[in-house]
Coordinates of N, CA and C in Angstrom, one line a residue:
X1 N 15.0 37.2 -71.7 CA 15.3 38.2 -72.6 C 16.2 36.6 -73.3
X2 N 16.5 36.8 -75.2 CA 17.1 35.2 -74.9 C 19.2 35.4 -74.8
X3 N 19.5 33.7 -74.8 CA 20.6 34.4 -74.3 C 21.6 34.9 -75.5
X4 N 22.3 35.6 -75.6 CA 23.4 35.8 -77.3 C 24.5 33.9 -77.7
X5 N 24.8 33.8 -79.0 CA 25.1 32.4 -78.8 C 27.4 33.0 -78.4
X6 N 27.1 34.0 -77.9 CA 28.6 34.1 -78.0 C 28.6 35.5 -77.7
X7 N 29.6 36.0 -76.7 CA 29.2 38.0 -76.6 C 30.9 38.1 -77.1
X8 N 31.2 39.5 -77.3 CA 32.0 40.4 -78.1 C 31.3 41.9 -77.0
X9 N 32.4 42.1 -76.5 CA 32.7 43.8 -76.1 C 34.0 44.2 -76.3
X10 N 34.1 45.6 -76.4 CA 36.0 46.3 -76.6 C 35.5 46.9 -75.8
X11 N 36.9 46.7 -74.8 CA 37.5 47.6 -74.4 C 38.4 48.2 -73.9
X12 N 38.5 49.8 -74.1 CA 39.2 51.0 -73.4 C 41.0 50.2 -72.1
X13 N 41.8 50.6 -72.7 CA 42.4 50.6 -72.5 C 43.1 50.1 -71.3
X14 N 43.6 49.1 -71.0 CA 43.7 48.7 -69.1 C 44.8 46.8 -69.9
X15 N 45.7 46.6 -68.4 CA 46.2 46.3 -68.4 C 46.6 44.9 -68.0
X16 N 47.3 44.1 -68.8 CA 47.0 42.4 -69.2 C 46.4 42.1 -67.5
X17 N 46.8 42.2 -66.6 CA 47.0 41.9 -65.3 C 45.5 42.2 -64.3
X18 N 45.5 43.0 -65.1 CA 43.3 44.0 -65.0 C 43.0 43.0 -65.2
X19 N 43.3 42.9 -66.7 CA 41.8 41.4 -66.9 C 42.3 40.7 -66.3
X20 N 43.4 40.1 -66.4 CA 43.5 38.2 -66.1 C 42.9 38.4 -65.0
X21 N 42.6 39.7 -64.5 CA 42.9 39.2 -62.6 C 40.8 39.0 -62.7
X22 N 39.9 39.9 -63.7 CA 39.3 40.2 -63.9 C 38.5 38.9 -64.1
X23 N 39.1 37.6 -65.8 CA 38.5 37.2 -66.0 C 38.5 36.1 -65.2
X24 N 39.3 36.0 -64.1 CA 39.8 35.2 -62.8 C 38.4 35.1 -62.4
X25 N 38.1 35.5 -62.0 CA 37.4 35.6 -61.2 C 35.7 36.0 -61.7
X26 N 35.4 35.8 -62.8 CA 34.7 36.1 -63.7 C 34.1 34.0 -64.1
X27 N 34.8 33.8 -64.7 CA 35.4 32.6 -65.3 C 36.1 31.6 -65.1
X28 N 37.1 32.0 -64.3 CA 37.6 31.3 -63.3 C 38.5 30.4 -64.6
X29 N 39.2 31.5 -65.4 CA 39.5 31.6 -66.1 C 41.8 31.6 -65.8
X30 N 42.8 31.1 -67.2 CA 43.7 30.8 -66.5 C 44.5 32.8 -67.6
X31 N 45.4 33.4 -66.8 CA 45.7 34.0 -67.5 C 45.8 34.5 -69.2
X32 N 45.3 35.3 -69.6 CA 46.0 35.0 -71.6 C 47.3 34.5 -71.4
X33 N 47.1 33.7 -72.7 CA 48.5 33.5 -73.5 C 48.8 33.2 -74.2
X34 N 49.5 34.1 -75.4 CA 49.6 34.8 -76.6 C 49.5 33.5 -78.2
X35 N 48.2 34.6 -78.8 CA 48.2 33.7 -79.9 C 48.5 34.7 -81.6
X36 N 49.8 34.8 -81.2 CA 49.4 35.5 -82.7 C 49.7 36.6 -82.6
X37 N 50.0 37.3 -83.4 CA 50.7 39.2 -83.0 C 49.2 39.7 -83.2
X38 N 49.7 40.3 -81.6 CA 49.0 41.1 -81.0 C 47.2 40.4 -80.6
X39 N 47.3 39.4 -80.0 CA 46.0 38.0 -80.2 C 46.6 37.5 -78.8
X40 N 45.5 37.0 -77.9 CA 45.8 36.8 -76.7 C 44.5 35.5 -76.5
X41 N 44.4 34.5 -75.9 CA 43.3 33.2 -75.8 C 43.5 32.3 -74.3
X42 N 42.7 32.9 -73.8 CA 42.4 31.7 -72.6 C 41.6 31.0 -72.5
X43 N 41.2 30.4 -71.5 CA 39.9 29.6 -71.5 C 39.3 29.1 -69.4
X44 N 38.1 29.8 -70.0 CA 37.4 30.2 -68.9 C 36.3 28.7 -68.9
X45 N 35.2 29.0 -67.8 CA 34.8 28.3 -66.8 C 32.9 29.0 -66.6
X46 N 32.6 28.4 -66.9 CA 31.3 28.8 -65.8 C 29.5 28.0 -65.9
X47 N 28.8 27.6 -65.0 CA 29.0 26.1 -64.2 C 28.8 25.1 -65.2
X48 N 30.4 24.9 -65.0 CA 30.9 23.5 -65.4 C 30.8 23.7 -66.9
X49 N 30.7 24.7 -68.0 CA 30.3 24.5 -69.9 C 32.8 25.2 -69.6
X50 N 32.1 24.7 -70.6 CA 33.7 25.9 -70.5 C 33.4 26.8 -72.1
X51 N 34.5 27.7 -71.3 CA 34.6 29.3 -72.3 C 35.6 30.0 -73.0
X52 N 35.4 29.5 -74.3 CA 36.7 30.4 -74.6 C 36.6 31.3 -74.9
X53 N 38.0 32.5 -74.6 CA 38.2 33.9 -74.5 C 38.8 34.4 -75.3
X54 N 39.0 35.2 -76.0 CA 40.3 35.7 -78.1 C 40.0 37.3 -77.2
X55 N 41.5 37.0 -76.9 CA 41.7 39.4 -76.8 C 42.7 39.7 -77.9
X56 N 41.7 39.8 -78.6 CA 42.3 41.0 -80.3 C 42.7 42.5 -79.8
X57 N 44.4 42.8 -79.6 CA 44.6 44.3 -79.1 C 43.9 45.6 -80.4
X58 N 43.8 46.0 -79.4 CA 43.8 47.7 -81.3 C 42.5 47.2 -81.4
X59 N 41.2 46.5 -81.8 CA 41.1 46.1 -82.9 C 40.1 46.9 -83.9
X60 N 39.7 48.0 -83.4 CA 38.9 49.3 -83.2 C 39.3 50.4 -83.0
X61 N 39.8 51.3 -83.0 CA 40.2 52.6 -82.6 C 40.3 52.9 -81.4
X62 N 41.5 51.8 -81.1 CA 42.5 51.9 -79.8 C 41.4 51.0 -78.4
X63 N 40.7 50.9 -79.4 CA 39.6 49.4 -78.3 C 40.0 48.0 -78.9
X64 N 39.9 47.2 -77.6 CA 40.6 46.0 -77.9 C 39.7 45.3 -78.0
X65 N 39.0 43.9 -79.1 CA 38.0 42.8 -78.7 C 38.8 42.3 -77.8
X66 N 37.4 42.1 -77.0 CA 36.9 40.6 -75.8 C 36.1 39.5 -75.5
X67 N 37.0 38.7 -77.1 CA 34.6 37.1 -77.0 C 35.6 36.8 -76.6
X68 N 33.7 36.4 -75.5 CA 33.4 35.1 -75.2 C 32.6 34.1 -76.2
X69 N 33.3 32.9 -76.9 CA 33.1 32.2 -78.1 C 32.0 30.9 -76.8
X70 N 31.2 31.4 -76.6 CA 30.4 30.8 -76.0 C 28.6 30.9 -75.2
X71 N 28.2 30.5 -75.6 CA 26.4 30.8 -74.8 C 26.6 30.4 -73.3
X72 N 27.1 30.1 -72.9 CA 27.7 30.0 -71.4 C 28.7 30.6 -70.8
X73 N 27.8 32.3 -71.1 CA 29.2 32.5 -69.7 C 27.8 33.0 -68.1
X74 N 28.7 33.8 -67.8 CA 27.4 34.0 -66.2 C 26.9 35.6 -67.8
X75 N 26.8 36.9 -68.0 CA 26.2 37.3 -69.4 C 25.4 36.2 -70.4
X76 N 24.2 37.2 -70.4 CA 23.2 36.5 -71.6 C 23.4 37.5 -72.9
X77 N 23.5 38.5 -72.8 CA 24.2 40.0 -74.1 C 25.4 40.6 -73.7
X78 N 25.1 40.6 -74.6 CA 26.5 41.9 -74.9 C 26.2 42.6 -74.0
X79 N 25.0 43.6 -73.8 CA 25.0 44.7 -72.5 C 25.6 44.7 -71.8
X80 N 24.6 43.3 -71.9 CA 25.7 42.6 -69.3 C 26.8 43.3 -69.3
X81 N 27.5 42.2 -70.2 CA 28.3 41.9 -69.9 C 30.2 43.4 -70.0
X82 N 29.2 43.9 -70.7 CA 29.9 45.0 -70.6 C 29.6 45.8 -69.1
X83 N 28.4 45.7 -68.7 CA 27.9 46.8 -67.5 C 28.6 46.2 -66.6
X84 N 29.2 44.7 -66.8 CA 30.3 44.1 -65.6 C 31.6 44.8 -65.8
X85 N 31.8 44.6 -67.0 CA 33.8 45.0 -67.5 C 33.3 46.6 -67.4
X86 N 32.8 47.6 -67.5 CA 33.2 48.2 -67.4 C 33.6 48.7 -65.6
X87 N 32.5 47.9 -64.6 CA 33.2 48.6 -62.8 C 34.2 47.8 -62.6
X88 N 34.0 46.7 -62.9 CA 35.2 45.8 -62.8 C 36.5 46.5 -62.7
X89 N 36.8 46.2 -64.8 CA 37.8 46.6 -65.1 C 38.1 48.7 -65.3
X90 N 37.2 49.0 -64.5 CA 37.5 51.0 -64.0 C 37.4 51.0 -65.6
X91 N 36.4 50.9 -67.4 CA 37.8 51.2 -68.2 C 35.8 51.6 -68.4
X92 N 36.4 51.7 -69.7 CA 34.8 52.3 -70.5 C 34.5 51.0 -72.3
X93 N 33.6 50.2 -71.9 CA 33.5 48.9 -72.2 C 32.8 49.7 -73.8
X94 N 32.6 49.2 -75.3 CA 31.2 49.2 -76.0 C 30.8 48.0 -76.9
X95 N 29.9 47.1 -76.6 CA 29.1 46.8 -77.8 C 28.7 47.2 -78.2
X96 N 28.1 46.0 -79.4 CA 27.0 46.3 -80.2 C 26.2 46.4 -79.8
X97 N 24.7 47.0 -79.6 CA 23.0 47.3 -79.0 C 23.0 46.2 -79.5
X98 N 22.6 45.0 -80.0 CA 22.7 44.4 -80.0 C 22.4 42.5 -80.6
X99 N 21.5 41.9 -80.7 CA 21.8 40.4 -82.5 C 22.1 41.3 -83.7
X100 N 22.4 40.8 -84.3 CA 22.8 41.4 -85.6 C 21.6 41.2 -86.5
X101 N 21.1 41.8 -87.0 CA 19.7 41.5 -88.1 C 19.8 42.0 -89.4
X102 N 19.1 42.2 -90.8 CA 19.7 42.6 -92.1 C 18.4 44.3 -91.6
X103 N 19.6 44.4 -91.8 CA 19.0 47.2 -92.1 C 19.2 46.9 -90.8
X104 N 19.8 45.8 -90.0 CA 20.9 46.8 -88.6 C 21.4 47.9 -89.2
X105 N 22.3 49.1 -88.2 CA 22.9 50.3 -88.4 C 23.8 49.3 -87.7
X106 N 25.5 49.5 -88.4 CA 26.6 48.4 -87.8 C 27.8 49.1 -87.2
X107 N 27.4 50.5 -87.1 CA 27.6 51.6 -86.5 C 27.2 52.3 -85.3
X108 N 26.2 51.6 -84.7 CA 25.4 52.3 -83.7 C 26.1 51.1 -82.6
X109 N 26.1 51.4 -81.1 CA 27.0 50.4 -80.4 C 26.2 51.6 -79.2
X110 N 26.7 50.2 -77.9 CA 26.5 51.0 -76.8 C 27.5 51.1 -76.1
X111 N 27.6 52.3 -75.2 CA 29.0 52.3 -74.2 C 28.9 52.5 -73.1
X112 N 29.5 51.9 -73.0 CA 29.0 51.5 -70.5 C 30.2 52.7 -70.2
X113 N 30.2 53.3 -69.4 CA 32.4 54.2 -68.9 C 31.4 53.5 -66.9
X114 N 33.1 53.3 -66.1 CA 33.2 53.5 -65.4 C 32.2 53.8 -64.4
X115 N 31.5 54.7 -64.6 CA 30.8 55.4 -63.5 C 29.2 54.8 -63.7
X116 N 28.9 53.9 -64.2 CA 28.2 53.0 -64.7 C 26.8 53.8 -65.7
X117 N 27.5 55.7 -66.4 CA 26.6 56.4 -67.2 C 26.7 55.2 -68.3
X118 N 25.6 55.6 -69.9 CA 26.1 54.2 -70.2 C 24.2 55.2 -71.6
X119 N 24.7 55.0 -73.4 CA 23.6 54.8 -73.8 C 24.4 54.9 -75.4
X120 N 23.6 54.5 -76.2 CA 24.3 54.6 -76.7 C 24.9 55.3 -78.3
X121 N 26.0 55.0 -79.3 CA 26.8 55.7 -79.7 C 27.3 55.1 -80.8
X122 N 27.2 56.8 -82.0 CA 27.6 56.0 -83.4 C 29.0 55.7 -83.1
X123 N 29.5 54.6 -84.2 CA 30.7 54.4 -83.6 C 31.6 53.3 -84.9
X124 N 32.4 54.4 -85.8 CA 33.5 54.2 -85.7 C 32.4 56.1 -85.5
X125 N 33.1 57.3 -84.7 CA 32.3 58.3 -84.6 C 32.8 59.2 -85.6
X126 N 32.2 59.4 -87.0 CA 31.7 59.6 -88.6 C 32.6 61.9 -88.4
X127 N 32.7 62.2 -87.2 CA 33.6 63.3 -86.9 C 34.4 63.7 -86.8
X128 N 35.5 62.0 -86.6 CA 37.1 61.9 -87.0 C 37.3 62.7 -88.3

């Protein structure tokens, strides 16, 4: 499986304290620090490589975007990260179904729940 050039997941509500603890465990990252209105950043490392991290609060429908700007993360894909994060953070995580390519449906996402259930969803929900 190819590694994604970066990882982005969408995190349902979780405290900064909980998120900081997970980032410290997963990436040896220092606590998130302010980076503008509703934005937070930090840097971690994985296998000696620096991993910049950006959190954008309320990026979409009550979810915050968590972006790892590196291919050198503990996860090869967004979905692997989502699976790990959902259990570790005990919250719902969403991510793209795969790398973007022309013709891809931009509203299809992968949902991972803390109890391990997961599957494809339409997001935003067209029924709202």
